[in-house]
Coordinates of C-alpha atoms and ligand atoms in Angstrom, one line a residue:
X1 CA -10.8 30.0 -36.4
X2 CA -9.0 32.1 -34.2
X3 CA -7.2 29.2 -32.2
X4 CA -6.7 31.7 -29.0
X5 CA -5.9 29.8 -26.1
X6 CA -2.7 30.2 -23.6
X7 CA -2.5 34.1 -22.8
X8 CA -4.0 34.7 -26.6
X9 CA -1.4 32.9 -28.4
X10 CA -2.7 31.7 -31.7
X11 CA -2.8 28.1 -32.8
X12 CA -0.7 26.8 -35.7
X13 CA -2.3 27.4 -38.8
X14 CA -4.1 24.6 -40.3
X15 CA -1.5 24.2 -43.2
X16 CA 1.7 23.7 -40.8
X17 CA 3.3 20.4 -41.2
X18 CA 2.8 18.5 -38.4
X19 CA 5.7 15.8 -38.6
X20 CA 5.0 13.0 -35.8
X21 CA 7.8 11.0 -35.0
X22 CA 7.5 7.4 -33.8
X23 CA 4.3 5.5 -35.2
X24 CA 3.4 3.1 -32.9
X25 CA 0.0 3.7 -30.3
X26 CA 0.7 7.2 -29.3
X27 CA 2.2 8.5 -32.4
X28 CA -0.3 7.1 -34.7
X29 CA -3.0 8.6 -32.2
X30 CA -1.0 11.8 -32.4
X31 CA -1.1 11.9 -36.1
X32 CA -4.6 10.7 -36.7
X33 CA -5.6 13.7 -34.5
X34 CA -3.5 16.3 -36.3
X35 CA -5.1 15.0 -39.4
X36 CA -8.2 14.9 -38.2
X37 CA -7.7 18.7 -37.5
X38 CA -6.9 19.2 -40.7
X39 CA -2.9 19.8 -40.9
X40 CA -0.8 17.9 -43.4
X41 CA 1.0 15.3 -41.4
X42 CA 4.1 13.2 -41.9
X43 CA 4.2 10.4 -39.9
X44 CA 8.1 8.9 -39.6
X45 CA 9.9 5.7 -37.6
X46 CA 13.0 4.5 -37.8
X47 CA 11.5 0.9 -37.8
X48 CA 10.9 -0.3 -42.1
X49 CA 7.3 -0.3 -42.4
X50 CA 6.5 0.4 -38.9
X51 CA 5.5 4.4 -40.4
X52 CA 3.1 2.6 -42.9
X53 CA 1.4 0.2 -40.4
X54 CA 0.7 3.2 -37.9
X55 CA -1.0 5.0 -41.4
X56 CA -3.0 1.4 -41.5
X57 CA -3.9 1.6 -37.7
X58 CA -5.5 5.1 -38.5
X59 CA -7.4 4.3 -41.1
X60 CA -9.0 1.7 -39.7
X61 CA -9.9 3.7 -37.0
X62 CA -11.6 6.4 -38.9
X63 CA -12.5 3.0 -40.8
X64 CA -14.9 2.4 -37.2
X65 CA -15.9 6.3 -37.1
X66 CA -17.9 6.1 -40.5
X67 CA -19.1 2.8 -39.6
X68 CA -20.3 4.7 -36.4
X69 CA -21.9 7.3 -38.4
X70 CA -19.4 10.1 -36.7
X71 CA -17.3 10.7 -40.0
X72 CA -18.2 9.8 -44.0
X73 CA -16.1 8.7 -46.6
X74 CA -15.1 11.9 -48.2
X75 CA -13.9 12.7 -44.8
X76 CA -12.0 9.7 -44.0
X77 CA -10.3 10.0 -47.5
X78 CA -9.3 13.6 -47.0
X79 CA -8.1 12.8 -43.7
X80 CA -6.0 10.1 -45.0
X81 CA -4.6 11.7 -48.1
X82 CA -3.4 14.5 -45.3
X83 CA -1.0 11.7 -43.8
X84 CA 2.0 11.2 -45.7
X85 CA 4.4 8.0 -43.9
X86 CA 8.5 8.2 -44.2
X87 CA 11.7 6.4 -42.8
X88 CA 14.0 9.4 -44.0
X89 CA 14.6 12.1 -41.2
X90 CA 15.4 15.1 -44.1
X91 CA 11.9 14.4 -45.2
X92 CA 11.1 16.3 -41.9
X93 CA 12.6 19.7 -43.3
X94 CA 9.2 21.4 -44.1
X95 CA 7.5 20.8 -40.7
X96 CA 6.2 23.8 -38.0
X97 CA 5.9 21.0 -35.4
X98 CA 7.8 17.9 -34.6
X99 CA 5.9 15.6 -31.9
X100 CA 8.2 13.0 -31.0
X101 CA 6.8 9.5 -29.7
X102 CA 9.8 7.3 -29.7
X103 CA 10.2 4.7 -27.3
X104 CA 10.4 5.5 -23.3
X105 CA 14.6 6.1 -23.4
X106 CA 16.8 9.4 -22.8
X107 CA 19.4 8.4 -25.1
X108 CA 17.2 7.6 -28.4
X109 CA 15.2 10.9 -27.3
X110 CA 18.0 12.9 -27.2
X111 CA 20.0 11.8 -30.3
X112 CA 16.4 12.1 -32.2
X113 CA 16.5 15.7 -31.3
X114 CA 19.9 16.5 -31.6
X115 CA 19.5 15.2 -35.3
X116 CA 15.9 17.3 -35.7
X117 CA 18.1 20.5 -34.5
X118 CA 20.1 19.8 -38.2
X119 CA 16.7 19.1 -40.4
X120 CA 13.8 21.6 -39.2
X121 CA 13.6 25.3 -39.3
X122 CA 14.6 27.9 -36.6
X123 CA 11.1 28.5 -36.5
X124 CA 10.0 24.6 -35.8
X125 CA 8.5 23.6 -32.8
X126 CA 10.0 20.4 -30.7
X127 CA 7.7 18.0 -29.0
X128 CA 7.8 15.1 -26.9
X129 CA 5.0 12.8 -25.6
X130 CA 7.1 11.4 -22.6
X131 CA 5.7 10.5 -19.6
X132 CA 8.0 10.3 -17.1
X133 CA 11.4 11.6 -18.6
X134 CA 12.4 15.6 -17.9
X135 CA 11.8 18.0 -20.6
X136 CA 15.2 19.5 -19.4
X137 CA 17.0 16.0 -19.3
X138 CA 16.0 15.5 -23.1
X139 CA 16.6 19.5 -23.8
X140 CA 20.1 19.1 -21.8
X141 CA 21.9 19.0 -25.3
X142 CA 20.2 20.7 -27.9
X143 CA 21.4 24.4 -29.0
X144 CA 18.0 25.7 -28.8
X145 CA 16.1 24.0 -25.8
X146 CA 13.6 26.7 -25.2
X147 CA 12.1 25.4 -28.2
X148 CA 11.5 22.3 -26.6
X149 CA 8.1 21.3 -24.6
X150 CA 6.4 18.3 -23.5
X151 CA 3.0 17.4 -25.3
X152 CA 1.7 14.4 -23.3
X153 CA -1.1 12.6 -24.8
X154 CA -2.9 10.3 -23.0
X155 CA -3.8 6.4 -24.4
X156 CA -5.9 6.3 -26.7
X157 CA -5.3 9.8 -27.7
X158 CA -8.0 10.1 -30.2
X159 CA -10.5 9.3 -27.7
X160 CA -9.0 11.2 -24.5
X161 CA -9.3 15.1 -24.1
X162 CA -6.4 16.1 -22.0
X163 CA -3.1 16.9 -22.7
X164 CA -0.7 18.2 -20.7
X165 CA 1.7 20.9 -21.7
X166 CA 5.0 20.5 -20.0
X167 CA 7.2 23.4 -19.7
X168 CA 11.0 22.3 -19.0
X169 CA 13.4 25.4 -17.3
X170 CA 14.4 26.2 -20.5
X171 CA 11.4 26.2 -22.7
X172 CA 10.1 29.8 -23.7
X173 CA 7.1 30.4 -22.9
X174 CA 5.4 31.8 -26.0
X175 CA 6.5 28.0 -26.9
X176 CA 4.4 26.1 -24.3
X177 CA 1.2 29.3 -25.1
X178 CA 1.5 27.9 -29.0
X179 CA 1.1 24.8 -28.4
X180 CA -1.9 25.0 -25.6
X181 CA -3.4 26.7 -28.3
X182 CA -3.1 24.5 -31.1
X183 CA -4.3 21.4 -28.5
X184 CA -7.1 23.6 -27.7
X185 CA -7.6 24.1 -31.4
X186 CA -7.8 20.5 -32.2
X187 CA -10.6 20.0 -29.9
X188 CA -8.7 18.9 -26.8
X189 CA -8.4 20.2 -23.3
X190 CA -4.4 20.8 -22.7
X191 CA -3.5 22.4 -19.3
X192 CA 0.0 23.7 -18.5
X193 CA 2.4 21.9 -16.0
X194 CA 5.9 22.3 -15.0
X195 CA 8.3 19.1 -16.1
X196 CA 8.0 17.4 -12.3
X197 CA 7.8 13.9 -12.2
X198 CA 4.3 12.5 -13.3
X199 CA 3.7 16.2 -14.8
X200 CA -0.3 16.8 -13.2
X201 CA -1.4 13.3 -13.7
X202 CA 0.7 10.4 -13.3
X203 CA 1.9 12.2 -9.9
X204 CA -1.8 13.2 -8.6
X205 CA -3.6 9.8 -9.6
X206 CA -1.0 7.6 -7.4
X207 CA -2.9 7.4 -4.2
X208 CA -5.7 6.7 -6.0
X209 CA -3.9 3.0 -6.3
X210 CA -1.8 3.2 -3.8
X211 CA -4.3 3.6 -0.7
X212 CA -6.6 0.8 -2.6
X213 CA -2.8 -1.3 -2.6
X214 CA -2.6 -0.2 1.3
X215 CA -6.1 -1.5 2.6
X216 CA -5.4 -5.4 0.6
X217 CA -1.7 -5.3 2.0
X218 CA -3.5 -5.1 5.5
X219 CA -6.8 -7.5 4.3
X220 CA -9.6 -5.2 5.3
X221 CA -11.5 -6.0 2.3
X222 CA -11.3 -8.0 -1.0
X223 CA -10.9 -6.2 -4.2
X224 CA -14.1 -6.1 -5.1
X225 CA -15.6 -4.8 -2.0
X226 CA -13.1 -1.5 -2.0
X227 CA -14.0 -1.3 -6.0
X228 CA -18.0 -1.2 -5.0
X229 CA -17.1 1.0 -2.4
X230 CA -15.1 3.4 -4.1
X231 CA -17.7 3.1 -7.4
X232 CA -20.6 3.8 -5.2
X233 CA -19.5 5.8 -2.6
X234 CA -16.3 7.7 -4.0
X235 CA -18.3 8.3 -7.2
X236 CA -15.1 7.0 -9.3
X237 CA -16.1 5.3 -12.6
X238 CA -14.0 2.5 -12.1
X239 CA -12.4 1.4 -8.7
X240 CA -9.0 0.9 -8.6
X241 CA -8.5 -2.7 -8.7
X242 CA -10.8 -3.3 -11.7
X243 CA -8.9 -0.1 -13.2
X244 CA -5.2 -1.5 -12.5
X245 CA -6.2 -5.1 -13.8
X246 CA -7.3 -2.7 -16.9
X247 CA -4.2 -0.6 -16.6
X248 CA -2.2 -4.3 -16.5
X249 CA -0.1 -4.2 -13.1
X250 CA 3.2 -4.5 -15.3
X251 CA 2.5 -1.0 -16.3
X252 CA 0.9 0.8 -13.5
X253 CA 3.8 -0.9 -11.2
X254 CA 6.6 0.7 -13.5
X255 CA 4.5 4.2 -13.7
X256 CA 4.9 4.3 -9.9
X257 CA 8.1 3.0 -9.8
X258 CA 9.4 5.4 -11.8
X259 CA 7.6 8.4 -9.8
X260 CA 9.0 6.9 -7.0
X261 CA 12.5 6.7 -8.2
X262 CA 12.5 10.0 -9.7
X263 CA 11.3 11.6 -6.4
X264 CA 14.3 9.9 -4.6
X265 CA 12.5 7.5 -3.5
X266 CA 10.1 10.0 -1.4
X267 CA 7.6 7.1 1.1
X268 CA 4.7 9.1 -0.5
X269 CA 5.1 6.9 -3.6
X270 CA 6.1 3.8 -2.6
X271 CA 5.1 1.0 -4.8
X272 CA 3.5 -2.1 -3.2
X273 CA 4.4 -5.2 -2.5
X274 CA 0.7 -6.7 -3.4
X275 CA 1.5 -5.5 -7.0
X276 CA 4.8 -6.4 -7.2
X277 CA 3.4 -10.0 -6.7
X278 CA 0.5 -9.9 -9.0
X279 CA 4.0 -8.8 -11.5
X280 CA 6.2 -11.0 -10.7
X281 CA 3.2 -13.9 -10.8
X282 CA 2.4 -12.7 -14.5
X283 CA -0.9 -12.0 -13.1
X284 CA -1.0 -8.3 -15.0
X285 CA -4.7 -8.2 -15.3
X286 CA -7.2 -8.1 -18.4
X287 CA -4.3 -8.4 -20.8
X288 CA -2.8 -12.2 -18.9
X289 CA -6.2 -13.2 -17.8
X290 CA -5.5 -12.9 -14.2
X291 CA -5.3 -9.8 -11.9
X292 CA -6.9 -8.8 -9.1
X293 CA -9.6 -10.9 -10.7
X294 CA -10.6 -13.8 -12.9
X295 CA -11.2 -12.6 -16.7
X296 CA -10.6 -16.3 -18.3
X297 CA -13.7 -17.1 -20.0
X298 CA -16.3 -18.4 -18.2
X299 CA -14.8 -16.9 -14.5
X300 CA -17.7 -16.0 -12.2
X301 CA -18.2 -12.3 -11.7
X302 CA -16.6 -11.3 -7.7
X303 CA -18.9 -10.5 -5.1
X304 CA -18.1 -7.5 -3.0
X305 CA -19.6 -9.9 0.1
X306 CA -22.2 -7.0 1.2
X307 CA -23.3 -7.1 4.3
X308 CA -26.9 -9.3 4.3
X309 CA -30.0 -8.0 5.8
X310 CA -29.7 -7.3 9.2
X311 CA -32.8 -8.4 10.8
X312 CA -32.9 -5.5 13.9
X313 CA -35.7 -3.5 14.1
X314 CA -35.2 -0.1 12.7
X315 CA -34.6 2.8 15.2
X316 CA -37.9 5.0 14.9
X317 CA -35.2 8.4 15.7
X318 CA -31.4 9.2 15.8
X319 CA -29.8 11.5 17.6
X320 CA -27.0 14.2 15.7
X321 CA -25.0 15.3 18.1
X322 CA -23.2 18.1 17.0
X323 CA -22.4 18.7 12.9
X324 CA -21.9 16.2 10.8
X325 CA -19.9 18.7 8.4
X326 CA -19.7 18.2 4.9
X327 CA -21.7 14.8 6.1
X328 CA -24.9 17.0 6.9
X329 CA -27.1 15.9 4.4
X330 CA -26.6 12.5 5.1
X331 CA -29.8 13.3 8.1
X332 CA -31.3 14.5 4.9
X333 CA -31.7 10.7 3.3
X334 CA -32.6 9.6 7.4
X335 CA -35.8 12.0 7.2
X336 CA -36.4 10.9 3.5
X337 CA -36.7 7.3 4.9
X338 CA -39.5 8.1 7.9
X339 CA -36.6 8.1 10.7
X340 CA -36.5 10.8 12.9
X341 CA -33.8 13.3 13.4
X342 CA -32.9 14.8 16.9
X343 CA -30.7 17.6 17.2
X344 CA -28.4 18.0 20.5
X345 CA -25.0 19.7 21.0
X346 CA -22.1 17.2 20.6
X347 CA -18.6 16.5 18.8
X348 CA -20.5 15.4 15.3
X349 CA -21.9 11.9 16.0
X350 CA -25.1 9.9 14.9
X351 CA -26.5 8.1 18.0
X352 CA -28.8 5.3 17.5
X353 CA -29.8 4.2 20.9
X354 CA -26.3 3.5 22.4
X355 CA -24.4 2.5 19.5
X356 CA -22.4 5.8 18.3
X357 CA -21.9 6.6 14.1
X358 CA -19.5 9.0 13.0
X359 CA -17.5 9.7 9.6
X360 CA -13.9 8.8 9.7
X361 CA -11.1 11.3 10.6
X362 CA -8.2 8.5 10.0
X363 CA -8.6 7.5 13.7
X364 CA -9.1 3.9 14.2
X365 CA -12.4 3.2 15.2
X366 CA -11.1 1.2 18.5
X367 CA -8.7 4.5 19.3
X368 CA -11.9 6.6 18.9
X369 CA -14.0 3.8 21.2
X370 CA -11.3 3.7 23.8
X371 CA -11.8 7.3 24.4
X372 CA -15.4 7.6 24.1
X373 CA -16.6 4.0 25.8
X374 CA -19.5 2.3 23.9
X375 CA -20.3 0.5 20.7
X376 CA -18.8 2.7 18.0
X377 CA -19.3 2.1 14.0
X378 CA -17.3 4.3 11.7
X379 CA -18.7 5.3 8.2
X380 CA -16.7 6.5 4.7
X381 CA -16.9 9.5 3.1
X382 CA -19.7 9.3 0.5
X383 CA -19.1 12.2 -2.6
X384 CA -22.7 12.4 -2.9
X385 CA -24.4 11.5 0.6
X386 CA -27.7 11.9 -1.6
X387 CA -27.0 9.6 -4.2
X388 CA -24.2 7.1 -2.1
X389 CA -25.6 3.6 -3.0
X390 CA -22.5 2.0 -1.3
X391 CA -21.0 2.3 2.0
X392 CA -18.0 1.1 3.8
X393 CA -18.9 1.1 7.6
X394 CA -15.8 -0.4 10.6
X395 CA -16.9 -1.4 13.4
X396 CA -14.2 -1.0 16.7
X397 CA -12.6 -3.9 17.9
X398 CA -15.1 -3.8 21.3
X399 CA -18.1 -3.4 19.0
X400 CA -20.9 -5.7 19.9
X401 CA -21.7 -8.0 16.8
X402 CA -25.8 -6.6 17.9
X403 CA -24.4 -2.7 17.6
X404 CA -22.7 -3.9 13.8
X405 CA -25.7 -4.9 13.1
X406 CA -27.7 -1.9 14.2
X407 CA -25.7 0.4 12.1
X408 CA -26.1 -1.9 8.9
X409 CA -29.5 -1.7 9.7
X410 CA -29.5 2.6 9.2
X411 CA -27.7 2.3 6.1
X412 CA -29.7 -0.6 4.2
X413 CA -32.8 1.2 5.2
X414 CA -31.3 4.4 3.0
X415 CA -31.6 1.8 0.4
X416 CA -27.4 1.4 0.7
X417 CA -25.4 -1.7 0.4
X418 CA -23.1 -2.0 3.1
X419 CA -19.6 -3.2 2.6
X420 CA -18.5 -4.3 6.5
X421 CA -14.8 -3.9 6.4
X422 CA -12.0 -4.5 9.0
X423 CA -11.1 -1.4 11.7
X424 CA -8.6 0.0 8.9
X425 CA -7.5 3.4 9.1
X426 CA -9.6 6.1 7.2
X427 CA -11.9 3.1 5.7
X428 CA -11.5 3.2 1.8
X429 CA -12.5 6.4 -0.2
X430 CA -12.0 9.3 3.1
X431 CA -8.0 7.4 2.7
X432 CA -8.0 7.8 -0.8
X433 CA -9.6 11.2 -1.1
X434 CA -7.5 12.6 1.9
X435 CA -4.6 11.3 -0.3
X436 CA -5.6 12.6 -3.5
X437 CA -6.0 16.2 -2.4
X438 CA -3.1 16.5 -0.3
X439 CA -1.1 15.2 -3.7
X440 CA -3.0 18.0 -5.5
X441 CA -2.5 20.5 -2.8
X442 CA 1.2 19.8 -3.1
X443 CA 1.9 20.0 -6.8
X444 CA 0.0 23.3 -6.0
X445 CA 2.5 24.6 -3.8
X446 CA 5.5 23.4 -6.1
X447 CA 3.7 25.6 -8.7
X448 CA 3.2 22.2 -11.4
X449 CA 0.1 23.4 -12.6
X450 CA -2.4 26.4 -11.0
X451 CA -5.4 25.0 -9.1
X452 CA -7.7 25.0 -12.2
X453 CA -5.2 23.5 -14.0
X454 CA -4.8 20.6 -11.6
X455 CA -8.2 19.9 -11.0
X456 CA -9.1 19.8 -15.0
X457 CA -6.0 17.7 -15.3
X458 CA -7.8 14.8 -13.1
X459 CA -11.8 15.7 -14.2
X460 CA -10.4 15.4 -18.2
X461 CA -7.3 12.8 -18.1
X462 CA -8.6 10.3 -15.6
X463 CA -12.4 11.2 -15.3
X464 CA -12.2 11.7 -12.0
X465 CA -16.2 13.2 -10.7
X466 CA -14.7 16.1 -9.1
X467 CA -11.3 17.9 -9.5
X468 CA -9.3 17.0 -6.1
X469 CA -9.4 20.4 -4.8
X470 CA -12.6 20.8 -4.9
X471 CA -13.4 17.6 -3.2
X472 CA -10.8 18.9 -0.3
X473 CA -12.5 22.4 -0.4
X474 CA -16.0 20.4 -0.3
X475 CA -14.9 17.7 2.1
X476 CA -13.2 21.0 4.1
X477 CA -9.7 21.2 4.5
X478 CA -9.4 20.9 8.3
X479 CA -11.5 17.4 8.2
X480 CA -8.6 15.9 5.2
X481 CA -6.2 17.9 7.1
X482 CA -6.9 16.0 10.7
X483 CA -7.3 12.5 8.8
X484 CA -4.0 12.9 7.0
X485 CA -2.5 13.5 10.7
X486 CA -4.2 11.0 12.5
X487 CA -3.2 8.5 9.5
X488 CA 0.4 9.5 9.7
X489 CA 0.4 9.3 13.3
X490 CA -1.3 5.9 13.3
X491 CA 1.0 4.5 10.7
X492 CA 3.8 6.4 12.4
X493 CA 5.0 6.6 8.1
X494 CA 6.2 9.8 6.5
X495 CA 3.9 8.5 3.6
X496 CA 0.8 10.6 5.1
X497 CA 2.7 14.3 5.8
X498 CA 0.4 16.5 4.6
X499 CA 1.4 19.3 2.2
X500 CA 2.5 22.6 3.7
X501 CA -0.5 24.1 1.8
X502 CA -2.9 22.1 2.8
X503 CA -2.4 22.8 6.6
X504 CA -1.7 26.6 5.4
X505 CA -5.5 26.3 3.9
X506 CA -7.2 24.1 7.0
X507 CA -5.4 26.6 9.5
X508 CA -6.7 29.6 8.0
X509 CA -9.7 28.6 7.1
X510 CA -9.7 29.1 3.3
X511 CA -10.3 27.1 0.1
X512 CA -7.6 25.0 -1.5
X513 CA -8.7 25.8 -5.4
X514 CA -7.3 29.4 -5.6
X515 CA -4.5 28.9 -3.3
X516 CA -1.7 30.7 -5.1
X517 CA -3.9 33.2 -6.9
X518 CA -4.9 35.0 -3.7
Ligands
NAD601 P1 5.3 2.1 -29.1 O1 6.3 1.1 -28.7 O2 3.9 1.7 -29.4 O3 5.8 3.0 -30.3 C1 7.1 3.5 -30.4 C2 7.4 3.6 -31.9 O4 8.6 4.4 -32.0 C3 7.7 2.3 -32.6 O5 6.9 2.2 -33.8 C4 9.2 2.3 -32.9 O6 9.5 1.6 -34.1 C5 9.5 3.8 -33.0 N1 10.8 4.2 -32.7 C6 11.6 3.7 -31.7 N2 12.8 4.4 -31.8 C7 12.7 5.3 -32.8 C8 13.6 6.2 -33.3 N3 14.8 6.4 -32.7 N4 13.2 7.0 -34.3 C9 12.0 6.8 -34.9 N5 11.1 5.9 -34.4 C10 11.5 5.1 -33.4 O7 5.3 3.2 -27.9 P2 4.1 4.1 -27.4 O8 3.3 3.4 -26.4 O9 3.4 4.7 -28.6 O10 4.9 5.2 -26.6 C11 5.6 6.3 -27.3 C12 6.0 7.4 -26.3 O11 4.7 7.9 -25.7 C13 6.8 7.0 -25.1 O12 7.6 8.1 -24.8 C14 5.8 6.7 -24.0 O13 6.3 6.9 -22.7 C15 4.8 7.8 -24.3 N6 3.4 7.6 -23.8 C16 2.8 6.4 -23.9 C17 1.5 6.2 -23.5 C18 0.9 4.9 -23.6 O14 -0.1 4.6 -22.9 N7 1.3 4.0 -24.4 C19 0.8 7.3 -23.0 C20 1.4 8.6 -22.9 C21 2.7 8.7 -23.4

């Protein structure tokens, strides 16, 4: 196997040592995956036993593959007899590559390093799996720092593909090129990031929870209404509330606190107050039995509270004035259910007799009626307007209750469930998504990761259904551009400035993806 990856560096060789230090969930899922790639692993802690209970913890999950039928017994032996457990740091002498996974704290990272510097080779790779600390804070006092990178699994990292590869100012390059090679090598998908706070990940996925945090703070819809939506709509696996009661709030709170803090405090990431509540109730989701839901035994399942069946008659045509935009083929699904479509010049509107649709640009749907006059609905942005089996709709504050109902009406007879939520700014997923590529766009032009890079990063770690800049590029960058305005204007909060490349993109008229190669 020639293990090229990362500007044709080759992998480690299968027989390196890979010493893993730190047994507990990530280190065990480190070593079981070294292992599992065949290298002879040592797996160390500092805690007695702690070493041979992360060894027990692995084979009991290989224990699950061969029940599975993914792995058989000769394998899961060999794989075992590769892990050797220890408690003595000089037994880490032989090892090509050290992957630290110690707890969360610069001190004990630094002082295991500084002792590693006496033990290993010249020719040893250092590791760490942080998440949120500096590859240069933890590199600040070693002798040979550019030996140093970040190797960030993600939970469980057996099961999940991406790693990131953090480079720290110091680390040499043909360092972080090895190790995106040997990831790649053992079967997962690493992608290269600068050591910024929340590397690619942690820093991109936080509007995904914090616009979802923004729209409960201001009651527009329950949980389970903005999860349907942003399921069905958004095309997200999981929304974000179910997700964060998954997560447990105690966690995802301190992940965006400590983004927060480590931007100084930047309004982009500031953490809520809903969470803080659900924290400081003990309400932290799956884990406590409470979060944004009920998962005691026995708790009924939430109702998003979809809008019934409105009982006006269907329009027989509706009226586009204008484009629709990325929104086009939503006429598509009208024709597909016997309604007519009439074309006439406009601003990009659906007309249904005199009630007015349109997709959100982050304008309140009362600013937007105050100018226009007239019973105006606003609609989300679906990822798939083909396959959207959910939408959010806001009806303007002088919106006849008849009008509402003509516009629920449309939608249900595309065979959509209709979530009728408050007159929030940019409804639930154009919010989110606006959010989530302007985050992308702007760890783009702070050069954290290259466009690809970024977008693999949030298809791979968080199974996001398309890479954020090419949901801006699809959605068009003018469109997130204008929503992001009109949201920071309507909030009058630095939270929504959108990136420098993002207006750069909108104004020229170009594609966010490729950005910095052009
Ligand atoms: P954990 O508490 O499950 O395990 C930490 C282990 O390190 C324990 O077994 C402990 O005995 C051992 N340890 C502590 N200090 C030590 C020392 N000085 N020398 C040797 N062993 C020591 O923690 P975890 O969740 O596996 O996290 C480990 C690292 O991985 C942290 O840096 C964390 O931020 C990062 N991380 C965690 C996750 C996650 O979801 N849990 C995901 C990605 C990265």
């Amino acid at each position: 196997m020639s293990g090229k990856a990362g500007n044709g560096a080759e992998a480690l060789p299968k027989d390196t040592v890979v010493a893993v230090v730190g047994a507990g969930t990530m280190g065990s899922g480190i070593a079981q995956v070294a292992a599992v790639a065949g290298h002879p692993v040592l797996l160390f802690d500092s805690f007695a036993g702690a070493a041979e209970r992360g060894r027990q913890a692995i084979a009991a999950n290989l224990a699950r593959m061969v029940a599975k039928g993914s792995l058989d017994e000769a394998g899961r032996g060999a794989i075992l007899d590769r892990i050797r457990t220890g408690d003595k740091l000089e037994a880490l002498a032989g090892a090509g590559l050290v992957v630290e996974a110690i707890i969360e704290d610069l001190t004990a990272k630094r002082a295991l390093f500084t002792a590693l510097e006496n033990v290993v080779s010249a020719d040893c790779i250092l590791a760490t799996n942080t998440s949120s600390i500096s590859i240069e804070s933890i590199g600040a006092p070693l002798s040979r720092p550019e030996r140093l990178a970040g190797l960030h699994f993600f939970n469980p990292a057996p099961l999940m593909a991406l790693v990131e590869i953090v480079r720290g100012r110091a680390t040499d390059p043909a360092v972080a090129d090895r190790l995106l090679a040997t990831a790649a090598g053992w079967g997962k998908v690493p992608v290269l990031a600068r050591s910024t706070p929340g590397f690619i990940v942690n820093r991109v996925a936080r509007p995904f929870y914090a616009e979802a945090l923004r729209v409960l703070a201001e009651g527009a819809a329950t949980p389970a209404a903005l999860d349907a939506v942003m399921r069905g709509c958004g095309g997200f696996r999981m929304g974000p509330c179910e997700l964060m009661d998954l997560i447990g709030h105690d966690v995802n709170y301190a992940v965006t606190r400590s983004v927060w803090d480590a931007f100084h405090k930047d309004p982009r990431f500031q953490p809520s107050l809903v969470q803080r509540e659900l924290v400081e109730a003990g309400w932290l989701g799956r884990k406590s039995g409470r979060g944004f839901y009920d998962h005691r035994p026995g708790a009924a399942a939430a109702d998003p509270g979809f809008a019934p069946a409105a009982s006006v008659p269907l329009p027989a045509s509706v009226t586009v004035a204008g484009s629709l935009g990325f929104a086009a083929s939503l006429l598509d699904r009208i024709r597909a259910a016997g309604i007519a479509v009439e074309e006439t010049a406009g601003p990009g509107l659906l007309r249904l007799g005199t009630v007015t649709l349109a997709p959100t640009d982050g304008r309140l749907a009362t600013e937007r009626a105050a100018e226009s006059g007239g019973d105006l609905v606003l609609f989300d942005w679906a990822l798939d307007w083909a396959k959207a089996g959910t939408i959010a709709i806001a009806p303007a504050r002088q919106t006849s209750a008849a009008a509402t109902a003509v516009a629920v009406r449309l939608f249900q007879a595309l065979g959509m469930s209709v979530a009728l939520i408050d007159d929030v700014p940019g409804l639930i997923a154009a919010r989110t998504v606006a959010m989530l590529v302007n985050e992308a766009a702007d760890a783009l032009n702070q050069g954290v990761a290259d466009g690809p890079a970024i977008d693999l990063a949030m298809t791979r770690g968080v199974n996001y259904p398309v890479g954020p800049l090419a949901w801006g590029d699809r959605v068009g960058p003018a469109l997130v551009l204008r929503t992001l305005d009109n949201l920071a204007r309507t909030y009058g909060e630095d939270r929504y400035r959108a990136s420098p490349l993002l207006r750069r993109c909108a104004l020229a008229g170009v594609a966010l993806l490729n950005e910095k190669d052009s």
